Short mmCIF file of N, CA and C in Angstrom, two decimals:
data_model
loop_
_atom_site.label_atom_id
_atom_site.label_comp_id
_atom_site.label_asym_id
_atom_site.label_seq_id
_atom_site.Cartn_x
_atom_site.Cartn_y
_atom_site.Cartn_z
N UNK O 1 17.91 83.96 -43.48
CA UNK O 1 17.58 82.80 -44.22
C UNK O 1 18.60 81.70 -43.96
N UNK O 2 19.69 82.07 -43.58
CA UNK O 2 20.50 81.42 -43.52
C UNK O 2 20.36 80.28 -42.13
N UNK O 3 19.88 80.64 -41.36
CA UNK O 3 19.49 80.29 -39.71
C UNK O 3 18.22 78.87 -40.41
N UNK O 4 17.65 79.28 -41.40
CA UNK O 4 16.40 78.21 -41.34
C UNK O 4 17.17 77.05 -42.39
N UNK O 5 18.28 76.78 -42.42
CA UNK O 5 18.55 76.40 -43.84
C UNK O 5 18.54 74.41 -43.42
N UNK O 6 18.12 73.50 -44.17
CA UNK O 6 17.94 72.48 -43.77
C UNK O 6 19.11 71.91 -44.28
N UNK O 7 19.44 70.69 -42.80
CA UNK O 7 20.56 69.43 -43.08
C UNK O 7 19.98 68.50 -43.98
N UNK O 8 20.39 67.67 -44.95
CA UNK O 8 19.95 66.91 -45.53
C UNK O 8 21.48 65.66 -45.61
N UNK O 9 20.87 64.67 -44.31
CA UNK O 9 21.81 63.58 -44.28
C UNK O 9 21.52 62.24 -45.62
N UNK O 10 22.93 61.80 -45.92
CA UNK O 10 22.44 60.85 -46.87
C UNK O 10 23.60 59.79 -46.32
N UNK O 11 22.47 59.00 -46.21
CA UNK O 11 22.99 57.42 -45.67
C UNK O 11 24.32 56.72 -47.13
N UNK O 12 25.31 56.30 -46.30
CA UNK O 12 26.24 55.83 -47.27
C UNK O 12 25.39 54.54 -48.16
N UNK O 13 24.91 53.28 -47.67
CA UNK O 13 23.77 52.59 -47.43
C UNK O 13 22.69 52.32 -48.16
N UNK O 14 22.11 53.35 -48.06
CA UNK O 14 20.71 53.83 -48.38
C UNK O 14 19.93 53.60 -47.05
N UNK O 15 18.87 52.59 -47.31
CA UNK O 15 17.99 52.23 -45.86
C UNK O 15 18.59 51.74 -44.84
N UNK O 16 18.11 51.90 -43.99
CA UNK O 16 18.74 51.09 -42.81
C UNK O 16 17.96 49.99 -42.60
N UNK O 17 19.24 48.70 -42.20
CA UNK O 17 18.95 47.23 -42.06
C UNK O 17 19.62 46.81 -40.85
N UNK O 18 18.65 45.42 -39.61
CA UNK O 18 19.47 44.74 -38.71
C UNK O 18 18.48 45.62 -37.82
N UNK O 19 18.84 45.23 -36.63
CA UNK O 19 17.81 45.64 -35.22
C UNK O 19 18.93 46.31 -34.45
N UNK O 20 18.09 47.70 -33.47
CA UNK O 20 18.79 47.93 -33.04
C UNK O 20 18.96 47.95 -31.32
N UNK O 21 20.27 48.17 -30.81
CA UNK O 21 20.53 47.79 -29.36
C UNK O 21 19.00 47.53 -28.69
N UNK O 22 18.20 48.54 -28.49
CA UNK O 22 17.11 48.91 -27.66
C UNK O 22 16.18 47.98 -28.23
N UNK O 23 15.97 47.61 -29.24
CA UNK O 23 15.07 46.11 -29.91
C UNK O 23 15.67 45.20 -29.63
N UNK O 24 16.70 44.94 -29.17
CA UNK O 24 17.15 43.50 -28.86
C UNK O 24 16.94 43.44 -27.15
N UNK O 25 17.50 44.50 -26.77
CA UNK O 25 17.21 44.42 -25.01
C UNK O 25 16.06 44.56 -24.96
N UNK O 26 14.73 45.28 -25.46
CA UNK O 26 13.04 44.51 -24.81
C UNK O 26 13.14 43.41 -25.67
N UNK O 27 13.52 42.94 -26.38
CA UNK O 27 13.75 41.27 -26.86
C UNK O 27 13.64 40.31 -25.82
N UNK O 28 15.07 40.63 -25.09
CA UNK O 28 15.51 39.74 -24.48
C UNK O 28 14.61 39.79 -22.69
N UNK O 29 14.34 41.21 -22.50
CA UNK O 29 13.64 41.72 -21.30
C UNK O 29 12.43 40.98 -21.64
N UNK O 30 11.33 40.41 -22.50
CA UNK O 30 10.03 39.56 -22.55
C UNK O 30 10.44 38.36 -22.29
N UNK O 31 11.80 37.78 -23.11
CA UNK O 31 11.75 36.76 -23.19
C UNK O 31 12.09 36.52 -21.23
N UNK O 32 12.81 37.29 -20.96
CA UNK O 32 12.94 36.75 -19.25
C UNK O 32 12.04 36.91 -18.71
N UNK O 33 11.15 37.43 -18.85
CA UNK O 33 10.05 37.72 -18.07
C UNK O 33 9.01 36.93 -18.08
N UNK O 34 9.44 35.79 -19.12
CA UNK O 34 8.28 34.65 -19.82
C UNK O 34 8.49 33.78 -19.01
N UNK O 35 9.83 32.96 -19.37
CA UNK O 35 10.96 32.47 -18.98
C UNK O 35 10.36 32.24 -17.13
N UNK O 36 10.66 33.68 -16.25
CA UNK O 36 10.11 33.60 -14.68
C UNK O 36 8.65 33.50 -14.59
N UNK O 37 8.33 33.92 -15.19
CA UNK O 37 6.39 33.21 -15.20
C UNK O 37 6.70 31.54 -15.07
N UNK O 38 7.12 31.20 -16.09
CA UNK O 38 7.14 29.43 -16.39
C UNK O 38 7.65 29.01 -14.99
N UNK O 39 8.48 29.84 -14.48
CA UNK O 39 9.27 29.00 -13.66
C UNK O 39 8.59 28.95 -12.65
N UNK O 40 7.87 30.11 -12.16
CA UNK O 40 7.04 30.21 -10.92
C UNK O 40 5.84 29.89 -11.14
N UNK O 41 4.95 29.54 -12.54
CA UNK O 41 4.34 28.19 -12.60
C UNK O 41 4.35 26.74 -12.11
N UNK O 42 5.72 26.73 -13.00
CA UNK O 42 6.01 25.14 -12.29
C UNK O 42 6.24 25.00 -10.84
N UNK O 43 7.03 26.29 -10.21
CA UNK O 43 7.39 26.01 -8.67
C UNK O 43 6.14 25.77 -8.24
N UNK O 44 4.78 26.44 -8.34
CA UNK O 44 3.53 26.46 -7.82
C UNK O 44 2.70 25.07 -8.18
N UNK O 45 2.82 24.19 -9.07
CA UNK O 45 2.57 23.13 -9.29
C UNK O 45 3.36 22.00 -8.16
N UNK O 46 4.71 22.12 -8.66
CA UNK O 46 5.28 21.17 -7.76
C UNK O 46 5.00 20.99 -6.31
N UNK O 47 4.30 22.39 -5.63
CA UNK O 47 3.89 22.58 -4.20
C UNK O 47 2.52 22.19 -4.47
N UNK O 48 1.63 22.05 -5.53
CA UNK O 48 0.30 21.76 -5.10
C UNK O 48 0.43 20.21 -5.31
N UNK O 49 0.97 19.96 -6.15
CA UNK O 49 1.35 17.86 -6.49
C UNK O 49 1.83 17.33 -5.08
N UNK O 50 2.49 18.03 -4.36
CA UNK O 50 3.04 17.15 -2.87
C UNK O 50 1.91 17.59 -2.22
N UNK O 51 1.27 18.50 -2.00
CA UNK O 51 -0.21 18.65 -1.21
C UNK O 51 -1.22 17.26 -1.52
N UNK O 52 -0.94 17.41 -2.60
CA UNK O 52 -2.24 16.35 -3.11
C UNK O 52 -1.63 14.91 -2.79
N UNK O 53 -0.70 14.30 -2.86
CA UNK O 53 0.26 13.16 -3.08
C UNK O 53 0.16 12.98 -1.47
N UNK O 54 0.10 14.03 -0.12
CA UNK O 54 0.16 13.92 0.50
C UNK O 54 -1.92 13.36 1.41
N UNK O 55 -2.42 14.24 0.78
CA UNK O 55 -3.62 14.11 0.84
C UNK O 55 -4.17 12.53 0.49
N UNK O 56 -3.79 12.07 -0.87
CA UNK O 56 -3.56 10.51 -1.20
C UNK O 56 -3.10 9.55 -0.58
N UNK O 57 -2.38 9.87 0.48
CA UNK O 57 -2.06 9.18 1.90
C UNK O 57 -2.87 8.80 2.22
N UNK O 58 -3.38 10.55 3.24
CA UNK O 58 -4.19 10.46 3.82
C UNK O 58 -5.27 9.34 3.99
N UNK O 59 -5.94 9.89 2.56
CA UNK O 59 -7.02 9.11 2.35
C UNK O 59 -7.12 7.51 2.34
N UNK O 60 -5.80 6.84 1.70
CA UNK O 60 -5.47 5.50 1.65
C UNK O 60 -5.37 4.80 2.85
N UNK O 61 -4.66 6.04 4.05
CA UNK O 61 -4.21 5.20 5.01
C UNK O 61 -5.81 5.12 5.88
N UNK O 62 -6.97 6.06 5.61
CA UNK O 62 -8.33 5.99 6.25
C UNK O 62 -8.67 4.85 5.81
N UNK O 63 -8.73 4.71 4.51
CA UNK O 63 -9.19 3.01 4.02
C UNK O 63 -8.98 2.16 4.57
N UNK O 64 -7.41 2.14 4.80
CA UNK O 64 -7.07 0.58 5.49
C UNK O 64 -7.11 0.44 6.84
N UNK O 65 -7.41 1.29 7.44
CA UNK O 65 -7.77 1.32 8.96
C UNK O 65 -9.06 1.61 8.74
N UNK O 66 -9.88 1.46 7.67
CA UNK O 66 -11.47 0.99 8.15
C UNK O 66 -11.32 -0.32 7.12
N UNK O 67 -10.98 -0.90 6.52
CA UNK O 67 -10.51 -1.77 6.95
C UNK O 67 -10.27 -3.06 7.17
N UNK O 68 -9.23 -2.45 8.71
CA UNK O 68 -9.21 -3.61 9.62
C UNK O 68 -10.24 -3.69 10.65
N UNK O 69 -10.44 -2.35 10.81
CA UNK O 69 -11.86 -2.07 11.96
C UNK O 69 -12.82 -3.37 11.01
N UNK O 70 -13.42 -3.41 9.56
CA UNK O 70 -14.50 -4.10 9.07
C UNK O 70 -14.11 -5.35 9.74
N UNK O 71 -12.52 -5.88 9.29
CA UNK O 71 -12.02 -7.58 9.39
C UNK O 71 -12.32 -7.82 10.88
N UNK O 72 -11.96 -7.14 11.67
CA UNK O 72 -12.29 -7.64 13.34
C UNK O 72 -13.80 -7.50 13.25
N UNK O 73 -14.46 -6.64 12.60
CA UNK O 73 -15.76 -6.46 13.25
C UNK O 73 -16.48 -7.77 12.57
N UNK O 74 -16.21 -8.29 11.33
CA UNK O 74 -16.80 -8.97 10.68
C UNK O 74 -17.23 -10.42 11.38
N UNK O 75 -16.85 -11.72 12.30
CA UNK O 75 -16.89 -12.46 13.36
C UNK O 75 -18.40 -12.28 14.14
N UNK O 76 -17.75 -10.76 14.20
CA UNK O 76 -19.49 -10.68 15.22
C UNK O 76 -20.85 -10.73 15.11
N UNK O 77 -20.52 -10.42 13.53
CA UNK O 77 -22.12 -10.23 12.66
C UNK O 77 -22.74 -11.62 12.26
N UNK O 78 -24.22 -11.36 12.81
CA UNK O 78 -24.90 -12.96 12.68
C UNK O 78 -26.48 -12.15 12.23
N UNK O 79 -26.96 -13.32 11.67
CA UNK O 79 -27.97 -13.27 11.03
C UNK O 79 -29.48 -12.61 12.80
N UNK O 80 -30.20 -12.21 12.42
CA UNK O 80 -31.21 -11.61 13.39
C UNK O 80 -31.57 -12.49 14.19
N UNK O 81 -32.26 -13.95 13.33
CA UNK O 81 -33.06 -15.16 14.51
C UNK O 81 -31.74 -15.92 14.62
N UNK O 82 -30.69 -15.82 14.88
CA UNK O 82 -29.29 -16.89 15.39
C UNK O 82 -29.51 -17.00 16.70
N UNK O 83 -29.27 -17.73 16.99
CA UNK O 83 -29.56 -17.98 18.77
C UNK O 83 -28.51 -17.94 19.40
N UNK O 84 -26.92 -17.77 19.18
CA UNK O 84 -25.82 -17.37 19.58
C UNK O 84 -25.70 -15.82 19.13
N UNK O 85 -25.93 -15.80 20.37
CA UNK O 85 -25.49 -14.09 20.66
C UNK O 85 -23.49 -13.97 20.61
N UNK O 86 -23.51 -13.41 19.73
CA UNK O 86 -21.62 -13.23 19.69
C UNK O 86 -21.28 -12.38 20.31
N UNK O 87 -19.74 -12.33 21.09
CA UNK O 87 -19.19 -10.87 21.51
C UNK O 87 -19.37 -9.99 20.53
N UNK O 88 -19.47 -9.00 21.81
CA UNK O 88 -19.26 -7.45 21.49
C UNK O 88 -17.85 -7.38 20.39
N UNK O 89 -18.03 -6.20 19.47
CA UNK O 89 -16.54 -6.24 18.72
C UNK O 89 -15.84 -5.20 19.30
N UNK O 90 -14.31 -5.52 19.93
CA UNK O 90 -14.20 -4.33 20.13
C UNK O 90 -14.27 -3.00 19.94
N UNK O 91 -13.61 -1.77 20.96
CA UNK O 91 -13.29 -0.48 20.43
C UNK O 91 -12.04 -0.22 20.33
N UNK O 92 -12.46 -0.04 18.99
CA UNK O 92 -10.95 0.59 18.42
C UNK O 92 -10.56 2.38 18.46
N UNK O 93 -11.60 2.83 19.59
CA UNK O 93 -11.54 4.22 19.52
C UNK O 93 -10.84 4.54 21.16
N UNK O 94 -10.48 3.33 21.42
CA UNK O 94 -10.02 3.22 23.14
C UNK O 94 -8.06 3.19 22.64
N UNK O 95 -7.80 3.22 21.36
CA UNK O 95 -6.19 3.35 21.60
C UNK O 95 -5.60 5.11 20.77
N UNK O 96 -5.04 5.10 21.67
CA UNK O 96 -3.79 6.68 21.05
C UNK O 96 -2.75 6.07 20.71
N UNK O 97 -2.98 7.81 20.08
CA UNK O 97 -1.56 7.83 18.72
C UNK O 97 -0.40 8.26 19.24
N UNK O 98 -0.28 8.74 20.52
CA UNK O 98 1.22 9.16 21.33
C UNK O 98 1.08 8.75 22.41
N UNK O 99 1.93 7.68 23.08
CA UNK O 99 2.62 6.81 22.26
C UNK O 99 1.47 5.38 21.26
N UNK O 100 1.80 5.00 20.86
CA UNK O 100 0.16 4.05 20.38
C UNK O 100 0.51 2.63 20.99
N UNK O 101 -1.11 2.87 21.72
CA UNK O 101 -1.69 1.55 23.16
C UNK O 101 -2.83 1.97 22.84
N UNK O 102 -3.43 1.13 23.02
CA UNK O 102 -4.59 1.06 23.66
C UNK O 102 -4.98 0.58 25.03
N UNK O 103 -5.86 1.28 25.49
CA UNK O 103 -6.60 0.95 26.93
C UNK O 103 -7.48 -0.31 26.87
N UNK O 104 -7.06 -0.33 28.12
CA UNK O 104 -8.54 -2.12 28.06
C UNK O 104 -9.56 -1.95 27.44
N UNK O 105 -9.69 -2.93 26.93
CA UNK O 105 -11.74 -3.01 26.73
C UNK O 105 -12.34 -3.49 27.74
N UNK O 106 -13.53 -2.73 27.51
CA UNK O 106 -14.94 -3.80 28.37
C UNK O 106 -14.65 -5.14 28.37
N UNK O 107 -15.41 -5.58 29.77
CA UNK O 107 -14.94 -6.90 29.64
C UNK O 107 -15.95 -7.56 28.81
N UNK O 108 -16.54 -7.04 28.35
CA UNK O 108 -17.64 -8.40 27.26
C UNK O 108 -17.31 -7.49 25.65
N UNK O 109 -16.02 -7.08 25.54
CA UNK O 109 -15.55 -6.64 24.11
C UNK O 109 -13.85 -6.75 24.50
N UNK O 110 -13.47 -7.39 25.05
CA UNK O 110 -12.36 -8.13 25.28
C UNK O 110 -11.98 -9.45 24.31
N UNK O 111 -12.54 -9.75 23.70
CA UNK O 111 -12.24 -10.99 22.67
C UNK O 111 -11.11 -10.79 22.22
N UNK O 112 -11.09 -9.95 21.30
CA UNK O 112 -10.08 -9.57 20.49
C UNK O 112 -8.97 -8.21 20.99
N UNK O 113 -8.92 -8.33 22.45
CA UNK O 113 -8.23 -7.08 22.77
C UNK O 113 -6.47 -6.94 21.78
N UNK O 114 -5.93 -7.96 21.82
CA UNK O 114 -4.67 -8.48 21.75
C UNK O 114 -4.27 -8.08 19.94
N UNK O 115 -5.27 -8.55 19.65
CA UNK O 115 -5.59 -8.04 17.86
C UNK O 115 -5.60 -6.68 17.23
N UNK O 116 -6.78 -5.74 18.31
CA UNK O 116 -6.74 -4.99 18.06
C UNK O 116 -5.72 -3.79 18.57
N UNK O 117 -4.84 -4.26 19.45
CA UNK O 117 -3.47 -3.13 19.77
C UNK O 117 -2.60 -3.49 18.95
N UNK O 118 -2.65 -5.00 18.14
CA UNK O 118 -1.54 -5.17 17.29
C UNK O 118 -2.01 -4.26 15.98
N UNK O 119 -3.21 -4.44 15.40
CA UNK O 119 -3.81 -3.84 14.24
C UNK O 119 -3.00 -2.36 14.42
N UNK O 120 -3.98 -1.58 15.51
CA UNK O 120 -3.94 -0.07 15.74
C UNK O 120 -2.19 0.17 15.84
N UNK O 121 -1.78 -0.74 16.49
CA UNK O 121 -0.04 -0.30 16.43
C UNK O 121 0.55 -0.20 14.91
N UNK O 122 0.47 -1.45 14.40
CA UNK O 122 0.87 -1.64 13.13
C UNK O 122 0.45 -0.50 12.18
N UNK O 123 -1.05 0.07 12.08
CA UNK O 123 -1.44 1.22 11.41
C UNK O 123 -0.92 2.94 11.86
N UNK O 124 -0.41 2.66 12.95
CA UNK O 124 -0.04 4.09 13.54
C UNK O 124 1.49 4.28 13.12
N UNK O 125 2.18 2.88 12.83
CA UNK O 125 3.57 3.36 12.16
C UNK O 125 3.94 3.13 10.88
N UNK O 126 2.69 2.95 10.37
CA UNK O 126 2.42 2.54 9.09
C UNK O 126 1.95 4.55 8.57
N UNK O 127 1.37 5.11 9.47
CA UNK O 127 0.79 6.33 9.36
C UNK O 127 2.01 7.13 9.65
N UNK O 128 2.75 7.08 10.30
CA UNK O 128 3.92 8.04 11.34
C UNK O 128 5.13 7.83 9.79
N UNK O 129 5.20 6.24 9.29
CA UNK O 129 6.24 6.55 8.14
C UNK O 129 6.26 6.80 6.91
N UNK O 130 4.41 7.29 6.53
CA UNK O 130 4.04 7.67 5.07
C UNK O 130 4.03 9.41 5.55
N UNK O 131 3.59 10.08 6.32
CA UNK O 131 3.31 10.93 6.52
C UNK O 131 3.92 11.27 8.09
N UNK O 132 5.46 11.57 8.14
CA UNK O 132 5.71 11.89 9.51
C UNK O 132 5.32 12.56 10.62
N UNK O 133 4.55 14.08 9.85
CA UNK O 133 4.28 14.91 11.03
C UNK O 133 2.78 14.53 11.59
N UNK O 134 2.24 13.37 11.06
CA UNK O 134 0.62 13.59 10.85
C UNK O 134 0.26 12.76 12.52
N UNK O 135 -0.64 13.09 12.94
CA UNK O 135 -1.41 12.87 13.51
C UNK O 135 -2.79 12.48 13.70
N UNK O 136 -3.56 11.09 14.76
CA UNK O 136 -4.97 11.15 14.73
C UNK O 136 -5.82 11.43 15.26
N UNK O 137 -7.37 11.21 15.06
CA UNK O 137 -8.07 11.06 16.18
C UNK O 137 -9.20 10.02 15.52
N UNK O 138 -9.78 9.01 16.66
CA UNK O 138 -10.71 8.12 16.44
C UNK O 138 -11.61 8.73 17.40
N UNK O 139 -12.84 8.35 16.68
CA UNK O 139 -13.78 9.00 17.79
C UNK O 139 -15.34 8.33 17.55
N UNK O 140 -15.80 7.29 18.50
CA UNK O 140 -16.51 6.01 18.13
C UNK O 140 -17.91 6.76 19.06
N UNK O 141 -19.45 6.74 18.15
CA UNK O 141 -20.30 6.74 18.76
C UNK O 141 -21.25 5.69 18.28
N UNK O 142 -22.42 5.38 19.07
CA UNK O 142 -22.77 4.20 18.36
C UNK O 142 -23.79 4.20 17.33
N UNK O 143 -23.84 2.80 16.52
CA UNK O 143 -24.21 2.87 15.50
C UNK O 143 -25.76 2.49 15.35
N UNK O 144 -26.41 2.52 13.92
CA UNK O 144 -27.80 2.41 14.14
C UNK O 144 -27.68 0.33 15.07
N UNK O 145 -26.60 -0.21 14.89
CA UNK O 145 -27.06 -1.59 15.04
C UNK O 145 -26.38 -1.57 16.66
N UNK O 146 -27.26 -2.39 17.33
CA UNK O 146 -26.84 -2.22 18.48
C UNK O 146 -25.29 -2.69 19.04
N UNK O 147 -24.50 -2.14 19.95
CA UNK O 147 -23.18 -2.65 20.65
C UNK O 147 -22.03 -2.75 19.43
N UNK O 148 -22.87 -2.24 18.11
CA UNK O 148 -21.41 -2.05 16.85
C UNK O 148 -21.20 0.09 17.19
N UNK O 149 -20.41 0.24 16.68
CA UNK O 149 -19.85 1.76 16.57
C UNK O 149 -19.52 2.47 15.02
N UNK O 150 -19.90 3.79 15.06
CA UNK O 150 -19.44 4.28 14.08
C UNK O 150 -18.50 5.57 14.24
N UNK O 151 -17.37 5.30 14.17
CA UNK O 151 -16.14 5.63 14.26
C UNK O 151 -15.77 7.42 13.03
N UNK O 152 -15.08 8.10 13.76
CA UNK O 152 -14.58 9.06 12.72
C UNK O 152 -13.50 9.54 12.85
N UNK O 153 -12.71 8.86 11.79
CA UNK O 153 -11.54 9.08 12.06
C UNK O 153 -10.79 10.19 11.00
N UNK O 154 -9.68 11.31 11.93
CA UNK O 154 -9.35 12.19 11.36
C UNK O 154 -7.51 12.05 11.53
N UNK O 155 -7.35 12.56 10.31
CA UNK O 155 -5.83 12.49 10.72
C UNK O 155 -5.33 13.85 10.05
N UNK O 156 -4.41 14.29 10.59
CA UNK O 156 -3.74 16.06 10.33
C UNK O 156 -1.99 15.61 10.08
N UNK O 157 -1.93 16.70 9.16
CA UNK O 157 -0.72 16.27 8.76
C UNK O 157 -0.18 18.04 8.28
N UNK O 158 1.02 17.67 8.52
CA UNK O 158 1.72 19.19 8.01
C UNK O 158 1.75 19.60 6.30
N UNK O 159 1.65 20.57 6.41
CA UNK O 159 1.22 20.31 4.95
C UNK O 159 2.13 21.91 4.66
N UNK O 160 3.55 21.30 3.57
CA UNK O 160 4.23 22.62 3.69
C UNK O 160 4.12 23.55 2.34
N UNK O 161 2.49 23.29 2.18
CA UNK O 161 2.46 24.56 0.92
C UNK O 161 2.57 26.32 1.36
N UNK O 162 2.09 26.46 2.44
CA UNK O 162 1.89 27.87 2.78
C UNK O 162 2.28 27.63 4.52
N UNK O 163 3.21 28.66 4.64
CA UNK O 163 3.96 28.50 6.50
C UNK O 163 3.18 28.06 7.48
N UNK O 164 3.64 26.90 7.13
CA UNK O 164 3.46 25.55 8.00
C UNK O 164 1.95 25.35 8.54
N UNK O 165 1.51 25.77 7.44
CA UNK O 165 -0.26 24.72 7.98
C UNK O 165 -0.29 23.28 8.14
N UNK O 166 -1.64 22.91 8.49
CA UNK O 166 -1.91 21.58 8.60
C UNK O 166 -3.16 21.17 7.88
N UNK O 167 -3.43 20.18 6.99
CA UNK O 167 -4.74 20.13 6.55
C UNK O 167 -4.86 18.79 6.95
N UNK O 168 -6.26 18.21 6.64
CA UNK O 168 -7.00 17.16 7.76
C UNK O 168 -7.50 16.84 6.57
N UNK O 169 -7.51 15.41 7.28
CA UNK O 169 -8.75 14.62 6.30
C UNK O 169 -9.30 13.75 7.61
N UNK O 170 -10.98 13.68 7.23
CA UNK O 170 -11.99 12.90 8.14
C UNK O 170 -12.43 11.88 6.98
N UNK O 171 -12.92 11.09 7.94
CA UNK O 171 -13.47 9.66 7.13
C UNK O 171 -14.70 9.13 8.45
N UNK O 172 -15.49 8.85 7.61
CA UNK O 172 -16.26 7.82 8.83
C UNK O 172 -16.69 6.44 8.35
N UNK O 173 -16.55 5.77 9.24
CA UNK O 173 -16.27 4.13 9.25
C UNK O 173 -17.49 3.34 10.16
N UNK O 174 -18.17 2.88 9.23
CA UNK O 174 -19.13 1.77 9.70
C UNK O 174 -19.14 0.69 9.78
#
């Protein structure tokens, strides 16, 4: 009998009060673990806001290089029964982006050759210093109206959300 005989502890105290070690460390173990969620939230935001900010370029800098394509093309456009036939407007799909020139025009879309290498220059380092790594392409077929073009222009740019892709934006310009 003696072998079964029960301890009976008595707290100086009475109840026990206050948290102990092992409740405060998963305390503190959620709260860090909250804490690196938030953080690798926000890191993942801040990489999709420069994607997009970069994309907003993009798109702005398609605008203003269609444009200037509209402002040159605009001269040429005349009413159907006009009896002055106007030049051809140039092509603006005849200059590159490395180094940026353009090639001659036709000689009956030569008017404005001089305009349009200044335009296309001015927009290519206007493009090279919003977006350094980016790159274009113009690419002119023609349009429903005769000797005008409709142009599609794409530009690629590095885009450093995920190892080292590139995403594109196209636009087409009438």
């Amino acid at each position: 009998m003696n072998a079964m005989k029960k301890q009976i502890v008595i707290c100086r105290g009475g109840l026990q009060s206050g948290m102990s070690l092992l409740e405060v460390m998963i305390a503190i173990f959620l709260l860090a673990f909250g804490l690196i969620g938030l953080g690798a939230t926000q890191s993942k935001s801040i990489a999709m806001n420069q994607s997009v900010f970069y994309r907003s370029i993009a798109v702005d800098l398609g605008n203003d290089l269609a444009d200037r394509i509209r402002a040159v093309r605009t001269p040429f456009i005349v009413s159907v029964g006009a009896t002055v036939t106007p030049d051809k407007p140039a092509d603006f799909s005849k200059c590159s982006p490395n180094p940026a020139s353009c090639a001659s025009q036709e000689a009956d879309r030569n008017t404005y050759q001089t305009l349009v290498n200044a335009e296309m220059l001015e927009w290519s380092n206007v493009l090279k210093s919003q977006l350094p790594t980016a790159s274009f392409t113009l690419v002119a077929v023609p349009s429903a109206s005769p000797d005008y073009f409709r142009y599609t222009l794409t530009i690629t740019w590095l885009d450093n959300r995920k190892d080292n892709s590139t995403s594109t934006y196209s636009v087409v310009i009438e």
